[in-house]
Tab-separated table of C-alpha atoms in Angstrom:
chain	number	residue	atom	x	y	z
A	21	ALA	CA	13.610	115.353	-14.684
A	22	ARG	CA	16.282	112.701	-14.291
A	23	CYS	CA	17.625	113.339	-17.805
A	24	ALA	CA	17.787	117.073	-17.119
A	25	SER	CA	19.740	116.531	-13.903
A	26	GLU	CA	22.106	114.114	-15.651
A	27	LEU	CA	22.693	116.647	-18.432
A	28	ALA	CA	23.351	119.389	-15.892
A	29	GLU	CA	25.775	117.126	-14.061
A	30	ALA	CA	27.561	116.268	-17.319
A	31	ASP	CA	27.826	119.969	-18.198
A	32	GLU	CA	29.239	120.703	-14.761
A	33	GLU	CA	31.813	117.912	-15.130
A	34	ALA	CA	32.804	119.180	-18.576
A	35	GLU	CA	33.235	122.701	-17.223
A	36	MET	CA	35.343	121.436	-14.318
A	37	GLY	CA	37.441	119.424	-16.783
A	38	GLU	CA	37.953	122.484	-18.949
A	39	GLN	CA	38.995	124.562	-15.944
A	40	ALA	CA	41.437	121.873	-14.800
A	41	LEU	CA	42.944	121.574	-18.277
A	42	THR	CA	43.284	125.358	-18.479
A	43	ARG	CA	45.175	125.341	-15.154
A	44	ILE	CA	47.459	122.561	-16.442
A	45	ALA	CA	48.134	124.560	-19.606
A	46	ALA	CA	49.025	127.638	-17.540
A	47	ARG	CA	51.370	125.615	-15.307
A	48	LEU	CA	52.994	124.096	-18.405
A	49	GLN	CA	53.533	127.525	-19.973
A	50	LYS	CA	55.207	128.721	-16.772
A	51	ALA	CA	57.347	125.570	-16.628
A	52	LEU	CA	58.398	126.075	-20.246
A	53	SER	CA	59.589	129.637	-19.779
A	54	PRO	CA	63.158	130.013	-21.058
A	55	GLU	CA	64.629	130.155	-17.551
A	56	ASP	CA	62.686	127.111	-16.254
A	57	GLU	CA	62.294	124.777	-19.246
A	58	GLU	CA	65.397	122.618	-18.815
A	59	ALA	CA	64.809	122.076	-15.092
A	60	SER	CA	61.107	121.383	-15.690
A	61	VAL	CA	61.875	118.718	-18.292
A	62	GLN	CA	64.661	117.120	-16.260
A	63	SER	CA	62.631	117.060	-13.038
A	64	GLY	CA	59.725	115.324	-14.742
A	65	LEU	CA	57.285	118.215	-14.258
A	66	VAL	CA	56.533	118.431	-17.985
A	67	GLY	CA	55.823	114.705	-18.122
A	68	ARG	CA	53.561	114.870	-15.065
A	69	LEU	CA	51.564	117.776	-16.500
A	70	LEU	CA	51.232	115.930	-19.800
A	71	ALA	CA	50.005	112.827	-17.963
A	72	GLN	CA	47.429	114.886	-16.067
A	73	SER	CA	46.149	116.391	-19.307
A	74	ARG	CA	45.593	112.956	-20.891
A	75	ALA	CA	42.616	112.160	-18.677
A	76	LEU	CA	40.992	115.503	-19.490
A	77	ALA	CA	41.794	115.514	-23.219
A	78	PRO	CA	38.373	114.295	-24.415
A	79	SER	CA	36.622	117.335	-22.943
A	80	GLN	CA	38.914	119.875	-24.634
A	81	PRO	CA	40.764	118.290	-27.568
A	82	ALA	CA	42.209	121.543	-28.928
A	83	LEU	CA	43.688	122.591	-25.598
A	84	ALA	CA	44.943	119.053	-24.974
A	85	ALA	CA	46.612	119.099	-28.399
A	86	GLN	CA	48.358	122.361	-27.540
A	87	ILE	CA	49.566	120.956	-24.220
A	88	GLY	CA	50.832	117.809	-25.949
A	89	THR	CA	52.577	119.779	-28.660
A	90	ASP	CA	54.210	122.163	-26.179
A	91	ALA	CA	55.458	119.218	-24.112
A	92	ALA	CA	56.742	117.444	-27.226
A	93	VAL	CA	58.667	120.541	-28.311
A	94	ALA	CA	60.243	120.800	-24.846
A	95	PHE	CA	61.202	117.110	-24.896
A	96	THR	CA	62.680	117.572	-28.381
A	97	ARG	CA	64.796	120.529	-27.268
A	98	ALA	CA	66.019	118.399	-24.350
A	99	ARG	CA	66.889	115.566	-26.797
A	100	ARG	CA	64.495	113.214	-25.009
A	101	TRP	CA	63.383	111.525	-28.203
A	102	SER	CA	61.169	108.787	-26.768
A	103	GLU	CA	59.143	111.198	-24.676
A	104	ALA	CA	58.857	113.649	-27.571
A	105	ALA	CA	57.747	110.876	-29.926
A	106	LEU	CA	55.142	109.650	-27.454
A	107	ALA	CA	53.759	113.152	-26.933
A	108	TYR	CA	53.539	113.818	-30.686
A	109	HIS	CA	52.004	110.366	-31.211
A	110	GLU	CA	49.249	111.124	-28.690
A	111	VAL	CA	48.537	114.467	-30.366
A	112	LEU	CA	48.437	112.732	-33.742
A	113	VAL	CA	46.096	109.960	-32.583
A	114	ARG	CA	43.622	112.539	-31.282
A	115	ALA	CA	43.952	114.597	-34.472
A	116	ARG	CA	43.314	111.554	-36.649
A	117	ALA	CA	40.210	110.739	-34.616
A	118	ALA	CA	38.732	114.213	-35.128
A	119	PRO	CA	35.976	114.144	-37.753
A	120	TRP	CA	36.454	117.711	-38.985
A	121	ALA	CA	38.241	118.533	-42.241
A	122	SER	CA	39.615	121.696	-40.635
A	123	VAL	CA	41.932	119.516	-38.510
A	124	ALA	CA	43.866	118.313	-41.590
A	125	PRO	CA	46.682	120.900	-41.269
A	126	HIS	CA	47.081	120.010	-37.596
A	127	ARG	CA	47.250	116.292	-38.476
A	128	ALA	CA	49.915	117.006	-41.084
A	129	TYR	CA	51.907	119.109	-38.612
A	130	ALA	CA	51.732	116.419	-35.922
A	131	ALA	CA	52.717	113.676	-38.394
A	132	SER	CA	55.677	115.639	-39.766
A	133	SER	CA	56.799	116.588	-36.246
A	134	LEU	CA	56.616	112.955	-35.173
A	135	ALA	CA	58.628	111.943	-38.255
A	136	ASP	CA	61.229	114.611	-37.415
A	137	VAL	CA	61.646	113.332	-33.848
A	138	LEU	CA	61.861	109.732	-35.028
A	139	LEU	CA	64.596	110.648	-37.527
A	140	ARG	CA	66.506	112.426	-34.770
A	141	MET	CA	66.103	109.343	-32.588
A	142	ALA	CA	67.437	107.131	-35.383
A	143	ALA	CA	70.447	109.417	-35.872
A	144	ASP	CA	71.268	109.590	-32.176
A	145	PRO	CA	74.397	107.533	-31.342
A	146	ALA	CA	72.718	106.457	-28.102
A	147	SER	CA	70.007	104.584	-30.031
A	148	ASP	CA	70.533	100.883	-30.577
A	149	ASP	CA	69.974	99.070	-33.889
A	150	ASP	CA	66.404	98.033	-33.053
A	151	GLU	CA	65.451	101.577	-32.067
A	152	ARG	CA	66.951	102.902	-35.301
A	153	ARG	CA	65.129	100.341	-37.432
A	154	VAL	CA	61.756	100.983	-35.790
A	155	ALA	CA	62.225	104.773	-35.748
A	156	LEU	CA	63.188	104.905	-39.438
A	157	GLY	CA	60.291	102.693	-40.477
A	158	ARG	CA	57.762	104.696	-38.527
A	159	ALA	CA	59.277	108.031	-39.623
A	160	THR	CA	58.866	107.001	-43.245
A	161	LYS	CA	55.185	106.178	-42.700
A	162	GLU	CA	54.466	109.392	-40.815
A	163	ALA	CA	56.291	111.537	-43.373
A	164	ALA	CA	54.251	109.961	-46.163
A	165	TYR	CA	51.071	110.587	-44.192
A	166	ALA	CA	52.010	114.230	-43.621
A	167	VAL	CA	52.110	115.029	-47.328
């Protein structure tokens, strides 16, 4: 009886996590509408929603990956390279941990997107020499992984 109640409780927690992640995804989509995206990125709303989704990611990895990717794209458009790279990195780490072969295209996409952001970071005049060196080295590794 105890095992059954623990399983029911775990199912209930998973369902609540899924509902919360779905609400975060909806809020992110609204924040990333063309008229609101720039303000949402600059105000930190996109980063806060991404942070909230991290805790719930294990219960819904596909939805968490979409949230991470959407946030990374918004950070990239805003030329916020570090935040974009971190978001893509988190998506990539989860994709690499997935045991299914069907995730391979997603892993390749995340790796190539991360490499793209890192190259942009390296080319940005605001980056210092250390940032360029690290970004180029990591971009090379991720690009090789993506192919």
